[in-house]
XYZ file of C-alpha atoms in Angstrom:
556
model
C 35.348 -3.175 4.181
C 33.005 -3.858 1.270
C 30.781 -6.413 2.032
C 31.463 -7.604 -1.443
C 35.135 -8.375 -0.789
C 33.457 -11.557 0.914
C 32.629 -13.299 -2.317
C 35.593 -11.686 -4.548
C 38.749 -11.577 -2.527
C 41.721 -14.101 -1.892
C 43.028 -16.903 -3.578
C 40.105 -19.153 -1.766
C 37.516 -17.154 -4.040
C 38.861 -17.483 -7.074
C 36.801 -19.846 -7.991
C 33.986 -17.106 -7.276
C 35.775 -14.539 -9.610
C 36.191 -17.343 -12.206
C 31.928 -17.367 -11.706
C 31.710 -13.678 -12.329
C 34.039 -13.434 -15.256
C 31.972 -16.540 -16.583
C 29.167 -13.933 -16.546
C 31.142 -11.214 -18.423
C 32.408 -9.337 -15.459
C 36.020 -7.793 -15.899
C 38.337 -7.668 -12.901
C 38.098 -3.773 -12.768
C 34.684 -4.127 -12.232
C 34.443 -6.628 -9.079
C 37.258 -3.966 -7.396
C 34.518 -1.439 -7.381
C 31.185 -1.641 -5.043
C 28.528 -4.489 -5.826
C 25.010 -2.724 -6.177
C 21.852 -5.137 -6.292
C 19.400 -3.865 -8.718
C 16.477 -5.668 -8.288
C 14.372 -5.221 -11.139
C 10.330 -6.092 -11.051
C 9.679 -5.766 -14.018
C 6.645 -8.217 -15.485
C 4.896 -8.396 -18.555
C 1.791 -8.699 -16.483
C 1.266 -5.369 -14.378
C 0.888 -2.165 -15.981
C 2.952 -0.601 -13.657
C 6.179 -2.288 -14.394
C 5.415 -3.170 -18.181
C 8.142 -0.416 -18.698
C 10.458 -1.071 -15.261
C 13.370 -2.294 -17.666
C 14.380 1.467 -18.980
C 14.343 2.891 -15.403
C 16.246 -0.292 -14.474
C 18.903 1.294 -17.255
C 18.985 4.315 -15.992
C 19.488 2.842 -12.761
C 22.309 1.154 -14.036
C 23.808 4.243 -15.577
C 24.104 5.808 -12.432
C 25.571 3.140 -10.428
C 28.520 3.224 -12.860
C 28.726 7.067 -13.338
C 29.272 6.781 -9.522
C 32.003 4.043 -9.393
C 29.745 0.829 -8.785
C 29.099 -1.770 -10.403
C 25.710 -2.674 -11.151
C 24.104 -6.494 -10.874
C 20.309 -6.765 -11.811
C 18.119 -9.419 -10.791
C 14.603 -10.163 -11.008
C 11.427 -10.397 -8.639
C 7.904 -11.194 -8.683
C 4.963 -8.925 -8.984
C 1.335 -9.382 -8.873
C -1.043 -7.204 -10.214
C -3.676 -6.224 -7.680
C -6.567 -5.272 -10.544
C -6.244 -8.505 -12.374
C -6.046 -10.471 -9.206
C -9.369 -8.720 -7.871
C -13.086 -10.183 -7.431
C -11.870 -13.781 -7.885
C -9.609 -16.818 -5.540
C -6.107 -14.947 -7.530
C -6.900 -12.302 -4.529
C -5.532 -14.099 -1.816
C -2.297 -14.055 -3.029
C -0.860 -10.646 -3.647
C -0.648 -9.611 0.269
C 1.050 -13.385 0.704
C 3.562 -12.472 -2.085
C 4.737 -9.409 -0.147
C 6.446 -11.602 2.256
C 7.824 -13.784 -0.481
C 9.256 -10.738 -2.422
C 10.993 -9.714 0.959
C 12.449 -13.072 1.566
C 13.400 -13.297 -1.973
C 15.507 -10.265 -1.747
C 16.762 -11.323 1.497
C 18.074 -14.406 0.474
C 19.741 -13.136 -3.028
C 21.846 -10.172 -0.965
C 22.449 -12.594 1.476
C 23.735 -14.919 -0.569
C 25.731 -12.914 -2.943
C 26.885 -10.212 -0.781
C 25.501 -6.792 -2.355
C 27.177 -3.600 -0.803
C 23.843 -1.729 -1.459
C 20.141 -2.277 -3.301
C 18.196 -0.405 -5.660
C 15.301 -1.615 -5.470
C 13.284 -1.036 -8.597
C 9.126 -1.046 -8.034
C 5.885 0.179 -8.850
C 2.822 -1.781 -7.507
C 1.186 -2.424 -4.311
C 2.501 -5.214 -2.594
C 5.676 -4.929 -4.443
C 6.806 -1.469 -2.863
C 6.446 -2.368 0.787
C 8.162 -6.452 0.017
C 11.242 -4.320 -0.732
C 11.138 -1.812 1.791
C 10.895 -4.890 3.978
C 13.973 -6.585 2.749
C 15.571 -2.799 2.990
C 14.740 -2.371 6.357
C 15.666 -6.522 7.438
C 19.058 -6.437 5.668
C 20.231 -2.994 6.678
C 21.882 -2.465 3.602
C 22.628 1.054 2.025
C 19.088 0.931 -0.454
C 16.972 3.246 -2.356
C 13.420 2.561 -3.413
C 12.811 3.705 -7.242
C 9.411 3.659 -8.766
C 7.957 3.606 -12.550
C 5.770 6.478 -11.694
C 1.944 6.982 -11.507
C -0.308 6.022 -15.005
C -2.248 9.218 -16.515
C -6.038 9.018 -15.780
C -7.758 9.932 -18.617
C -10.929 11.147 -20.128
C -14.468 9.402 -21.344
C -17.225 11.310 -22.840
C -15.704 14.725 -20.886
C -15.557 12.657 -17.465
C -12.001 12.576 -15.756
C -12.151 8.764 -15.564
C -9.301 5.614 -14.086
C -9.435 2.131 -13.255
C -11.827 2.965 -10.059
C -14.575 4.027 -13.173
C -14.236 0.884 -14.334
C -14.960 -1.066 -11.723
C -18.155 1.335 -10.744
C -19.415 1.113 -14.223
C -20.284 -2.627 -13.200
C -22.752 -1.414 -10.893
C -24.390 1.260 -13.215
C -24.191 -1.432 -15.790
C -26.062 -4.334 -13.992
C -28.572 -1.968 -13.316
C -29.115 -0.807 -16.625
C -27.836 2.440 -16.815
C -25.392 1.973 -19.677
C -24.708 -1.277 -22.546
C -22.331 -3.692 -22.667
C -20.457 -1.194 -25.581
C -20.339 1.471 -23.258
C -18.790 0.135 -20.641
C -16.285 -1.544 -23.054
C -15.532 1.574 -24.315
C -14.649 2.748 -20.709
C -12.165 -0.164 -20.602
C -10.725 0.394 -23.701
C -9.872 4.012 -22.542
C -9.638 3.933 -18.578
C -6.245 3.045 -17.997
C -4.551 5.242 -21.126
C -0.643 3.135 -21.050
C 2.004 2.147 -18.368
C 2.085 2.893 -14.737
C 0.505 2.639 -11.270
C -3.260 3.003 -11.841
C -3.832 6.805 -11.304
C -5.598 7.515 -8.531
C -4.432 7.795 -4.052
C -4.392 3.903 -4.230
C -2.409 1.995 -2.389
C 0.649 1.816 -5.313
C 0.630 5.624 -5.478
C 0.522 5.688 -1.874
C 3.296 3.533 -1.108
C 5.304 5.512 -3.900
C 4.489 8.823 -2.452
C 5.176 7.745 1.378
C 8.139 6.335 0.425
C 9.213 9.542 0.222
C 7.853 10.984 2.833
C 10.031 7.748 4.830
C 13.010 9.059 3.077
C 13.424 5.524 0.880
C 13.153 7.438 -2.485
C 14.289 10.584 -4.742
C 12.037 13.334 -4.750
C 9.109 13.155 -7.346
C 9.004 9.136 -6.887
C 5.506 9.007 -6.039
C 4.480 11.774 -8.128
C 6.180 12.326 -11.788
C 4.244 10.114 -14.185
C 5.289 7.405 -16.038
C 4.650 8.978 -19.097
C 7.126 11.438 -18.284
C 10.457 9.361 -18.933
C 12.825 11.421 -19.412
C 11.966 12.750 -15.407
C 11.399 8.986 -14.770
C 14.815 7.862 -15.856
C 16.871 11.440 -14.285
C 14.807 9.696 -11.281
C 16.662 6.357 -11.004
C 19.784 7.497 -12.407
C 20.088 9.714 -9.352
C 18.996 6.580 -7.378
C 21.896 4.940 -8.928
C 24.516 7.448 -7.915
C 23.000 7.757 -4.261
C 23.666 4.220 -3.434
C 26.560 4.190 -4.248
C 27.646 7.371 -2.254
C 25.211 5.968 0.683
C 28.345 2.750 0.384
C 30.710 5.282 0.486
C 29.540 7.035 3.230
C 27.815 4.089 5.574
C 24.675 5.628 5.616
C 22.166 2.181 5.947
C 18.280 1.367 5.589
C 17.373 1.746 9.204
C 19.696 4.869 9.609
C 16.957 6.168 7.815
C 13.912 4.239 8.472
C 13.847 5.311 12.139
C 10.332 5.743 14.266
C 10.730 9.327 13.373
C 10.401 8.502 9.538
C 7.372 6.403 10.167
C 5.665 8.962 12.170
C 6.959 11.745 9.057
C 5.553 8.748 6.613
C 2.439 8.766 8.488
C 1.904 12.131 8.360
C 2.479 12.447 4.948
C -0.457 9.364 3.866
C -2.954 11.468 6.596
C -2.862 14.503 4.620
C -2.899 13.044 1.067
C -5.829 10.938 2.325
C -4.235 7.615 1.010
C -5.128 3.818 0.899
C -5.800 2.354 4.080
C -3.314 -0.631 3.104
C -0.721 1.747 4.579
C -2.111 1.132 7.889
C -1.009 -3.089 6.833
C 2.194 -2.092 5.303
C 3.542 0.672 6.888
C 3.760 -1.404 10.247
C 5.367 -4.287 9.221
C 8.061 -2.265 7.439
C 8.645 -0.676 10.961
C 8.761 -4.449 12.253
C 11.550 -5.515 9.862
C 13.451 -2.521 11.132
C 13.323 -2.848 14.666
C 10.690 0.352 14.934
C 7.301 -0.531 16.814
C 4.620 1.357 15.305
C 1.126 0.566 16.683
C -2.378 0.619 15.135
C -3.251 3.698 18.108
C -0.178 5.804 16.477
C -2.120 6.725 13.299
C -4.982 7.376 15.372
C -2.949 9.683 17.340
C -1.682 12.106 14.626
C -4.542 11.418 12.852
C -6.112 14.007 15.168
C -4.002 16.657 14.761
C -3.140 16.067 10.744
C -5.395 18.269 8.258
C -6.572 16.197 5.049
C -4.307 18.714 2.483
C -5.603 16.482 -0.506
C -8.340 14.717 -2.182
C -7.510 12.900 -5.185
C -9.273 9.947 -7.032
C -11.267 8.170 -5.702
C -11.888 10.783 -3.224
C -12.198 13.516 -5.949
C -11.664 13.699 -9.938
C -7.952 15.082 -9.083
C -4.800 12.212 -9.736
C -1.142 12.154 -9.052
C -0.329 14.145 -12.440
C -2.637 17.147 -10.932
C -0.325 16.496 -7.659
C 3.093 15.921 -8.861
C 2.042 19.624 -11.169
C 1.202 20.819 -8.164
C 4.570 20.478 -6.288
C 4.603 16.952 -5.365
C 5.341 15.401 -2.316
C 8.264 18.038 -1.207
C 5.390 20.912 -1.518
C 2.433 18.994 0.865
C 6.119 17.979 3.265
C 6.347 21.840 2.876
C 2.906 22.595 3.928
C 2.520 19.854 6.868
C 5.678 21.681 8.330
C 3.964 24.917 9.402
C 2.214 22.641 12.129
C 5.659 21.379 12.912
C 3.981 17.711 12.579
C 6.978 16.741 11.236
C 10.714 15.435 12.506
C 12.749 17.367 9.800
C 16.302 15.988 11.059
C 15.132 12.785 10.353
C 17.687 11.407 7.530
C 16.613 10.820 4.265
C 18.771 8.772 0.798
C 19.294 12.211 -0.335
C 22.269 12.395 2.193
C 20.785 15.447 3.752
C 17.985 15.278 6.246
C 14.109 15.621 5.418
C 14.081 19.753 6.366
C 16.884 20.427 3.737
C 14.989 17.887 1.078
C 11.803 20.251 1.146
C 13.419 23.703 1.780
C 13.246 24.945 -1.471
C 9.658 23.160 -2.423
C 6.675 25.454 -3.000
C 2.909 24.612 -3.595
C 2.409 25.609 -7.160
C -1.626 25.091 -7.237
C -3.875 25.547 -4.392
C -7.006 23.420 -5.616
C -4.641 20.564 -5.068
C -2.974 21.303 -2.441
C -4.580 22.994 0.686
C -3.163 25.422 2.944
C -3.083 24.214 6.332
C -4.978 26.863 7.576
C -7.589 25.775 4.873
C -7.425 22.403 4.805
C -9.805 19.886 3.300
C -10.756 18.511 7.105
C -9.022 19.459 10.064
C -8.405 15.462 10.530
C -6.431 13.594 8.895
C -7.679 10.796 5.652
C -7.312 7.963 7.755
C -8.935 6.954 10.806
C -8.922 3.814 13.195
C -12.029 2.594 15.223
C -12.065 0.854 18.485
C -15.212 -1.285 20.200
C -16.772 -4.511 20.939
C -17.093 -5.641 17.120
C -13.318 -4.488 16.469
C -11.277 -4.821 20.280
C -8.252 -4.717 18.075
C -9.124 -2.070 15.754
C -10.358 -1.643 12.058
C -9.666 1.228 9.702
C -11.591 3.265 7.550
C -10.623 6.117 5.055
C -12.520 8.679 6.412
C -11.689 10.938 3.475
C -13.492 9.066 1.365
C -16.387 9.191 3.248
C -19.713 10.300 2.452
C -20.781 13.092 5.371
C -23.980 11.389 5.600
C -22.402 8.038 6.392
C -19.853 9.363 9.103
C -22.465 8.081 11.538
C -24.728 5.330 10.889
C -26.550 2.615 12.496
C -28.336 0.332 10.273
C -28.970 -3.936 10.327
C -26.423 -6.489 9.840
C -27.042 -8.619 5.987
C -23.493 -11.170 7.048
C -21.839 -13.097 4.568
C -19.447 -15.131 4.686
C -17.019 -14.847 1.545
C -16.638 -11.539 -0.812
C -18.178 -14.083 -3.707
C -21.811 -13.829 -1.623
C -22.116 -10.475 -0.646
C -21.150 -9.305 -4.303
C -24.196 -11.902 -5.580
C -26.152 -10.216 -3.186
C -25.661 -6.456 -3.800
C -26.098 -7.032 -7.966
C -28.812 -9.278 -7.028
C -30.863 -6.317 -5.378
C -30.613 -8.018 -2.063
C -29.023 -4.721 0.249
C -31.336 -2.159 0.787
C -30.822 1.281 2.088
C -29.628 1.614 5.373
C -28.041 -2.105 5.529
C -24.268 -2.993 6.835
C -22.885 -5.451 4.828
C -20.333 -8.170 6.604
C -18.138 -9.700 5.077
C -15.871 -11.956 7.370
C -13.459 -15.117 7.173
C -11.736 -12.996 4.370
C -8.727 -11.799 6.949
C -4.902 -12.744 7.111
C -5.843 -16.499 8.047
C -9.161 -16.755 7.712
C -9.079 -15.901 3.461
C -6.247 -16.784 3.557
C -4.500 -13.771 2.170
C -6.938 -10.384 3.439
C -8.685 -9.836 -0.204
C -9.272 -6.673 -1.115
C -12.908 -5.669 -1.556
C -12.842 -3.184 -4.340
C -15.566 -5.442 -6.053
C -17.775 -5.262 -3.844
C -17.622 -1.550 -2.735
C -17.411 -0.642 -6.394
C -20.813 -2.416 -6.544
C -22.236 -0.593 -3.727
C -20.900 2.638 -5.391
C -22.319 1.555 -8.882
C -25.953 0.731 -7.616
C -26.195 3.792 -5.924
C -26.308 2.887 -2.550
C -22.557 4.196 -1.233
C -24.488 7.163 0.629
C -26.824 4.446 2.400
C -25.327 1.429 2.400
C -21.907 0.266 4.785
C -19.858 -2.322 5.020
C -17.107 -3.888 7.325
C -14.918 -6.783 7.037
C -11.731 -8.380 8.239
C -10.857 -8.477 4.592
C -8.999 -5.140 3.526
C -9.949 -2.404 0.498
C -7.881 -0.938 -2.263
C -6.471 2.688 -2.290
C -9.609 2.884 -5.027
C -12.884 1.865 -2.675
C -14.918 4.970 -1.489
C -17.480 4.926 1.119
C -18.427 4.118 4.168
C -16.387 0.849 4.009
C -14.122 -0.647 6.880
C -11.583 -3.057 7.411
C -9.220 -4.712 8.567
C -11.627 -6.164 11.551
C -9.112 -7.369 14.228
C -9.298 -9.861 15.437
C -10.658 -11.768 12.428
C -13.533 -14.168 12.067
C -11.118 -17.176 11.558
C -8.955 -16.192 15.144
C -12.581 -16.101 17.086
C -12.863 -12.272 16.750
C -16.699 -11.003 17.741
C -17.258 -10.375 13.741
C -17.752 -13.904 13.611
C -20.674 -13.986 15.944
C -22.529 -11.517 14.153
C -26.327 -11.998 12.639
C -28.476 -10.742 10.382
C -30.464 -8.473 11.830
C -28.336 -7.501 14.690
C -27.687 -3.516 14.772
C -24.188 -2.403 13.963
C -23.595 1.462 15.168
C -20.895 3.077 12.801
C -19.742 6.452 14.642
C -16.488 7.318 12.539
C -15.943 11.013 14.583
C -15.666 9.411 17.196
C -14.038 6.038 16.824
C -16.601 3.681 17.968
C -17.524 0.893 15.536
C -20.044 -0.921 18.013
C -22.221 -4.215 17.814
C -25.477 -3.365 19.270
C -25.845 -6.599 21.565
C -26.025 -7.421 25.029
C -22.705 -8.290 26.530
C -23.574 -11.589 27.778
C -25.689 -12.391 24.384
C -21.852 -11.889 23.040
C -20.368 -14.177 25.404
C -22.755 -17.317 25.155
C -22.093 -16.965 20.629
C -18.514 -16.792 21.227
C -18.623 -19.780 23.540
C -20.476 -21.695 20.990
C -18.514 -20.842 17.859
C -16.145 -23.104 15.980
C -13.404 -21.933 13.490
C -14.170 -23.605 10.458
C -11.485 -25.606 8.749
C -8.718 -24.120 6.546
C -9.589 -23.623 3.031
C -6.185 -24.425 1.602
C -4.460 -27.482 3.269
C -1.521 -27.457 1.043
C 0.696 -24.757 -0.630
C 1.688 -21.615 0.173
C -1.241 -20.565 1.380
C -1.696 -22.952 4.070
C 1.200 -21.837 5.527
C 1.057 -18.842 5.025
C -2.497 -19.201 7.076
C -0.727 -20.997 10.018
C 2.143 -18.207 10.516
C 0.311 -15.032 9.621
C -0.736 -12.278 12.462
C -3.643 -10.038 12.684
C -4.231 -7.214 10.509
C -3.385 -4.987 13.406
C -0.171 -6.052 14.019
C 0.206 -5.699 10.091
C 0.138 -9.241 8.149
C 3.022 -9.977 9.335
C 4.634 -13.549 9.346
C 5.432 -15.500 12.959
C 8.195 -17.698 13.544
C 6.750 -18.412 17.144
């Protein structure tokens, strides 16, 4: 039975029909299935500026396949605007309130299935969340990667931007010129255009099996694909009703590992290694930090796009998309192609036909960018837990480095510091007290990397912090430090001065002190108090886990 029929059959809900007609529904159309759309569309974030047409087309389908279709909104935060300032503690927080929001309005209303409409970083993996926690029939739609664009003959995005800073305090360029990068950067509607962590998200979501081919891929620009995109969303829900197939039917520890996969070889953000793991928590799947360590050593890096390279989704999706580098990856037979997928069909028949249509984007596996996969996590006294660092992005210079500690203890500092001239070559920047509980809210350090990129000092200079990085950073920069500063993790015990040994090939990130020197700072230190004592974010602080285990909330 329809889960629907809960709320709309019997002579004890007619009151709840007399509610639905109120809202213009006819009788025929409560007799068919009730489909969620859940619509994020903002007037704030580029990417979902435009999420109201594919919401329509969305729509469309749903009834073309016998549903009816009930829209409803949720929040979104944009990760640019939010950057460099306090507005950055709150996007990772709001991916657990987009989850519970969903949660409670298909809960509460009794949806037979979700399409869940999205575009933007923390957006994509709230609703896979609420997919996976529900267990309804759902498929993930997105509003498509933004063009990049071009500046004076330069391939430029929103990663130039924020670089331009650094060549700008330094006096490289005016005040006009880096203007007229900003007025030109980030050319209309979508996720910004580079591997970042929306376009990651978009493209693993296919590789988990959430979304139609080309999600993560066809631009935004390109509507008419966009909207044949969620109007084939629309129709698959409502067959996925039909024929009982459910989120975590799909979203199995085989998709993960395929997902995985799939973000190793395109070399994506290293907030997958946050997101991808709590998804797996909401649907039962446990998916530890040493897993993407494990097939990161036997995934080939098949693509380098921005900020890695001057190459962005549009090159990609011309390329053959996400079905062509699924294609590739399963020469190696790296990947579980029975593993079910919205399309009805498992992952092998999805990609059967696919074909890479451009070799410069797309590597051969037998010619492969790196031999490795994009992402790799490190292990050792400063990190027990773990950290992560996008090796793809990488300098081969700064693949090993030791070099002494300049600590700081916000993002604010350090960022005063680098502009100011303060890091010189051969420094490791810390950042700590910027994780889950300790920010609160793991900021993402795109300023500051950008200005280590933009004074010229990204094939010198390192950093680490329990904070986290955008999809956009480059460099030798890790994160996700576990445990964190504010839990009593050995980051918080570091000095200046003290040598930090970075050894990314093999996996060591290593704090070059005596063990017992450790032990007596660790038995002095204090956790200072909690910035935020009231709000969301101080509870948020209180119930949030370690990076590691994703940023995910705690009952216990």
């Amino acid at each position: 039975m329809l889960r629907s029929r809960n709320v709309i059959e019997g002579s004890e809900r007619a009151p709840h029909r007399s509610l639905f007609y109120a809202a213009g529904y006819s009788p025929e159309e409560l007799k068919r299935p009730i489909i969620g759309i859940v619509n994020a569309a903002n007037e704030v974030i580029p990417g979902h500026v435009h999420l109201d047409f594919i919401s329509y087309a969305a729509k469309r389908g749903v009834m073309y396949a016998g549903g009816t279709p009930i829209e409803f909104p949720v929040i979104g935060i944009c990760d640019g605007i939010a950057m460099g300032h306090e507005g950055m503690k709150s996007p990772l927080p709001s991916r657990e309130i987009i989850a519970d929001s969903i949660e409670l309005m298909a809960k509460a209303h009794q949806f037979d299935g979700l399409v869940l409409i999205t575009n933007c970083d923390k957006i994509i993996p709230g609703m896979l969340m609420a997919a996976a926690r529900l267990n309804l029939p759902s498929v993930i739609v997105s509003g498509g990667p933004m063009l990049s664009s071009i500046y004076k003959g330069e391939s430029v995005d929103l990663s130039t931007v924020f670089e331009w800073v650094g060549r700008f305090k330094k006096g490289e360029i005016t005040e006009e010129e880096l203007e007229s990068l900003a007025m030109v950067a980030c050319p209309g509607c979508g996720s910004c255009a580079g591997m970042f962590t929306a376009n990651t998200m978009n493209c693993l979501s296919e590789g988990l099996g959430m979304a139609i081919p080309g999600n993560g891929t066809v631009p935004a620009a390109y509507d008419g694909m966009r909207k044949r995109i969620a109007f084939k969303a629309g129709v698959r829900v409502v067959e996925m009703v039909k024929s009982g197939i459910k989120a975590r039917d799909i979203m199995t520890e085989k998709a993960f590992e395929n997902a995985i996969v799939l973000d190793l070889a395109l070399g994506g953000s290293t907030n997958s290694v946050l997101h991808l793991p709590a998804i797996a928590y909401e649907a039962g799947v446990d998916l530890p930090l040493s897993k993407f360590d494990e097939l990161s050593r036997k995934t080939p890096t098949l693509c380098k796009l921005s900020p890695a390279s001057k190459q962005h989704l549009e090159d990609l999706n011309r390329a053959g998309g996400i079905p062509a580098v699924l294609k590739e990856l399963s020469k190696l037979n790296l990947l579980h192609l029975d593993a079910m997928t919205v399309m009805g069909v498992p992952l092998g028949e999805v990609i059967k036909s696919a074909e890479v249509l451009d070799r410069n984007v797309i590597k051969s596996v037998e010619n492969p960018y790196s031999p490795r996969g994009g992402i790799a996590i490190l292990w050792g006294n400063l990190a027990p837990d773990g950290a992560v660092v996008k090796e793809s992005a990488v300098r081969k210079e700064m693949l090993y480095h030791v070099g002494k500690a300049r600590v700081f203890n916000s993002e604010e500092e350090a960022v005063e510091a680098i502009y100011g001239g303060k890091i010189k070559e051969g420094d490791v920047v810390i950042i700590r007290y910027e994780g889950p509980a300790g920010g609160p809210g793991m900021r993402e350090m795109l300023v500051p990397t950008s200005a280590i990129a933009g004074m010229g000092l990204d094939g010198s200079v390192a950093l680490i912090t329990d904070g986290r990085f955008s999809g956009a950073s480059r460099g030798a920069v890790i994160g996700h430090v576990s445990p964190e500063a504010q839990r009593g993790g050995p980051i918080a015990i570091v000095e200046d001065g003290d040598e930090i040994e970075i050894d990314i090939p093999n996996r060591r990130l290593t704090l070059r002190v005596p063990d017992e020197e450790i032990k007596r700072r660790l038995a002095r230190w204090t956790p200072p108090p909690p910035k935020y004592k009231s709000g969301y974010l101080a509870r948020y602080a209180k119930l949030v886990s370690s990076a590691n285990r994703g940023a995910i909330l705690l009952s216990e």
